[in-house]
Amino acid sequence: GTIQLPHKPIADDVFRQIYPFRTLAIDMMKNLQPPLWNPYNGAGMPLLATLNIGFLDPFNFLFFILPYPFAWTIYILLQFFLIGLFTYIYCRKIGLNKYASLFAGFVFSLSGLIVVRLIYVVYGISIAMIPLTLYLVEAYRQDSKNKTFLLLPLIVYIIIVSTQPQVALYILLFIF
């Protein structure tokens, strides 16, 4: 018998599933077709039910206005930016000074979990919603007349449609 080593290239799913499925769904939506079925995978497969396409993600507008490779790049960079920005504003809300808040945003947006997972584009936006949600809850806790908490349903929607179901559940349980 031959000894074989298991091999799974890094980010293999991105190039075989996530990117092609998302762009197929966007193409179908551009042609006013609901992205229900992927006819290109074997004898076909459900596309809407595929966990990683994220076609309901509101940030997909990038794919409608930009070439796909550029939209993908902007989407990945946008995740870093939003995680850092929302962490910064949350830290400011809980009383940290500007430098500590900037440091927290920088460190969180470039932490190991974030850097490793952002290429998959199915985690970053939902992770960015964690400090934003905490900010809204804290703003309401500090001033009950503050109406920004009305954004929470929109944020919960973004969390649910921009990541995998189990990750959305973990995030929502953490927030609640």
Protein backbone atom coordinates (compact mmCIF):
# COMPACT_ATOMS: atom_id res chain seq x y z
CA GLY A 1 0.00 0.00 0.00
CA THR A 2 1.00 3.54 -0.69
CA ILE A 3 1.08 6.07 2.11
CA GLN A 4 -0.93 9.14 1.18
CA LEU A 5 -1.12 12.40 3.03
CA PRO A 6 -4.48 14.15 3.22
CA HIS A 7 -4.42 17.49 1.48
CA LYS A 8 -6.84 20.39 1.58
CA PRO A 9 -5.49 23.59 0.07
CA ILE A 10 -6.14 26.79 1.99
CA ALA A 11 -9.25 28.63 0.78
CA ASP A 12 -10.11 25.82 -1.64
CA ASP A 13 -13.83 26.33 -0.96
CA VAL A 14 -13.60 29.98 -2.02
CA PHE A 15 -12.56 29.13 -5.57
CA ARG A 16 -14.66 25.99 -5.98
CA GLN A 17 -17.90 27.02 -4.31
CA ILE A 18 -18.30 30.38 -2.61
CA TYR A 19 -17.15 32.73 -5.39
CA PRO A 20 -18.70 30.79 -8.30
CA PHE A 21 -22.00 30.28 -6.48
CA ARG A 22 -22.25 33.92 -5.46
CA THR A 23 -21.44 35.21 -8.94
CA LEU A 24 -23.90 32.75 -10.48
CA ALA A 25 -26.60 33.99 -8.10
CA ILE A 26 -25.78 37.62 -8.94
CA ASP A 27 -25.86 36.83 -12.68
CA MET A 28 -29.26 35.21 -12.27
CA MET A 29 -30.59 38.18 -10.30
CA LYS A 30 -29.26 40.57 -12.97
CA ASN A 31 -31.34 38.58 -15.47
CA LEU A 32 -34.36 38.86 -13.15
CA GLN A 33 -34.28 35.15 -12.36
CA PRO A 34 -34.56 33.92 -8.79
CA PRO A 35 -31.32 32.10 -7.93
CA LEU A 36 -33.05 28.86 -7.02
CA TRP A 37 -31.10 26.25 -9.00
CA ASN A 38 -27.49 25.74 -10.07
CA PRO A 39 -27.60 23.83 -13.37
CA TYR A 40 -23.79 23.65 -13.65
CA ASN A 41 -23.03 21.29 -10.77
CA GLY A 42 -23.50 17.70 -11.92
CA ALA A 43 -27.20 17.18 -12.67
CA GLY A 44 -27.93 20.43 -10.86
CA MET A 45 -28.34 21.41 -7.24
CA PRO A 46 -30.27 23.93 -5.16
CA LEU A 47 -28.53 27.29 -5.24
CA LEU A 48 -30.72 29.33 -2.92
CA ALA A 49 -30.41 26.63 -0.24
CA THR A 50 -26.61 26.62 -0.44
CA LEU A 51 -25.29 28.08 2.79
CA ASN A 52 -22.33 29.99 1.41
CA ILE A 53 -23.74 32.02 -1.46
CA GLY A 54 -25.09 34.78 0.78
CA PHE A 55 -27.12 36.25 -2.05
CA LEU A 56 -29.45 38.04 0.39
CA ASP A 57 -26.49 39.90 1.89
CA PRO A 58 -27.16 43.64 1.37
CA PHE A 59 -23.47 44.21 0.63
CA ASN A 60 -23.90 42.26 -2.61
CA PHE A 61 -24.75 45.59 -4.22
CA LEU A 62 -20.99 45.77 -4.86
CA PHE A 63 -21.32 42.87 -7.32
CA PHE A 64 -24.03 44.74 -9.22
CA ILE A 65 -21.95 47.86 -9.77
CA LEU A 66 -18.37 46.55 -10.02
CA PRO A 67 -16.61 43.77 -11.93
CA TYR A 68 -16.75 40.59 -9.86
CA PRO A 69 -13.04 40.25 -8.95
CA PHE A 70 -12.90 43.92 -7.91
CA ALA A 71 -16.19 43.63 -5.97
CA TRP A 72 -14.82 40.55 -4.17
CA THR A 73 -11.67 42.47 -3.20
CA ILE A 74 -13.63 45.51 -2.00
CA TYR A 75 -15.98 43.22 -0.05
CA ILE A 76 -13.05 41.62 1.77
CA LEU A 77 -11.44 44.99 2.56
CA LEU A 78 -14.80 46.40 3.64
CA GLN A 79 -15.03 43.67 6.27
CA PHE A 80 -11.71 44.71 7.85
CA PHE A 81 -12.79 48.35 7.79
CA LEU A 82 -16.24 47.75 9.32
CA ILE A 83 -14.91 45.49 12.06
CA GLY A 84 -12.33 48.12 13.02
CA LEU A 85 -14.77 51.04 12.75
CA PHE A 86 -17.58 49.42 14.74
CA THR A 87 -15.15 48.21 17.41
CA TYR A 88 -13.79 51.76 17.66
CA ILE A 89 -17.23 53.36 18.10
CA TYR A 90 -18.27 50.72 20.62
CA CYS A 91 -15.10 51.25 22.66
CA ARG A 92 -15.66 55.01 22.60
CA LYS A 93 -19.23 54.46 23.80
CA ILE A 94 -18.08 52.44 26.82
CA GLY A 95 -15.64 55.17 27.78
CA LEU A 96 -12.27 54.18 26.35
CA ASN A 97 -10.12 57.04 25.08
CA LYS A 98 -9.46 57.56 21.36
CA TYR A 99 -6.13 55.75 21.36
CA ALA A 100 -7.38 52.73 23.27
CA SER A 101 -10.44 52.54 21.00
CA LEU A 102 -8.30 52.85 17.89
CA PHE A 103 -5.98 50.16 19.20
CA ALA A 104 -8.93 47.86 20.00
CA GLY A 105 -10.39 48.33 16.53
CA PHE A 106 -7.03 47.73 14.90
CA VAL A 107 -6.24 44.63 16.96
CA PHE A 108 -9.70 43.07 16.53
CA SER A 109 -9.82 43.70 12.78
CA LEU A 110 -6.36 42.15 12.33
CA SER A 111 -6.74 39.32 14.86
CA GLY A 112 -6.03 35.76 13.77
CA LEU A 113 -9.67 34.70 13.52
CA ILE A 114 -10.56 37.67 11.34
CA VAL A 115 -7.55 37.49 9.02
CA VAL A 116 -7.94 33.75 8.44
CA ARG A 117 -11.72 33.83 7.90
CA LEU A 118 -12.26 36.99 5.86
CA ILE A 119 -11.26 35.46 2.54
CA TYR A 120 -14.38 33.29 2.82
CA VAL A 121 -16.57 36.45 2.98
CA VAL A 122 -19.22 34.59 4.95
CA TYR A 123 -18.04 35.71 8.38
CA GLY A 124 -16.73 39.27 8.32
CA ILE A 125 -19.90 41.31 7.94
CA SER A 126 -21.67 39.29 10.64
CA ILE A 127 -18.66 39.64 12.95
CA ALA A 128 -18.66 43.40 12.28
CA MET A 129 -22.25 43.49 13.50
CA ILE A 130 -21.19 42.30 16.98
CA PRO A 131 -19.55 45.55 18.13
CA LEU A 132 -22.20 47.58 16.27
CA THR A 133 -24.96 45.76 18.12
CA LEU A 134 -23.15 46.16 21.42
CA TYR A 135 -22.82 49.87 20.64
CA LEU A 136 -26.57 50.20 20.02
CA VAL A 137 -27.43 48.31 23.20
CA GLU A 138 -25.01 50.45 25.21
CA ALA A 139 -26.38 53.65 23.65
CA TYR A 140 -29.90 52.61 24.63
CA ARG A 141 -28.75 51.57 28.11
CA GLN A 142 -27.15 54.98 28.66
CA ASP A 143 -30.12 56.92 27.25
CA SER A 144 -33.45 55.12 26.87
CA LYS A 145 -34.72 57.94 24.63
CA ASN A 146 -32.06 57.02 22.08
CA LYS A 147 -33.84 55.52 19.07
CA THR A 148 -30.80 53.93 17.43
CA PHE A 149 -31.84 50.58 18.90
CA LEU A 150 -34.49 50.54 16.16
CA LEU A 151 -31.66 49.47 13.84
CA LEU A 152 -31.42 46.13 15.67
CA PRO A 153 -33.89 44.26 13.40
CA LEU A 154 -31.87 45.34 10.35
CA ILE A 155 -28.66 44.21 12.02
CA VAL A 156 -30.17 40.85 12.98
CA TYR A 157 -31.25 40.45 9.34
CA ILE A 158 -27.71 41.22 8.15
CA ILE A 159 -26.26 38.72 10.62
CA ILE A 160 -28.64 35.98 9.47
CA VAL A 161 -28.15 36.47 5.71
CA SER A 162 -24.41 37.19 5.65
CA THR A 163 -23.07 34.10 7.37
CA GLN A 164 -23.66 30.43 7.98
CA PRO A 165 -26.65 29.50 10.19
CA GLN A 166 -24.58 28.16 13.08
CA VAL A 167 -22.38 31.27 13.13
CA ALA A 168 -25.46 33.51 13.07
CA LEU A 169 -26.88 31.53 15.98
CA TYR A 170 -23.63 31.87 17.98
CA ILE A 171 -23.53 35.63 17.35
CA LEU A 172 -27.18 36.17 18.24
CA LEU A 173 -26.86 34.08 21.41
CA PHE A 174 -23.80 36.08 22.41
CA ILE A 175 -25.57 39.39 21.80
CA PHE A 176 -28.72 38.39 23.68
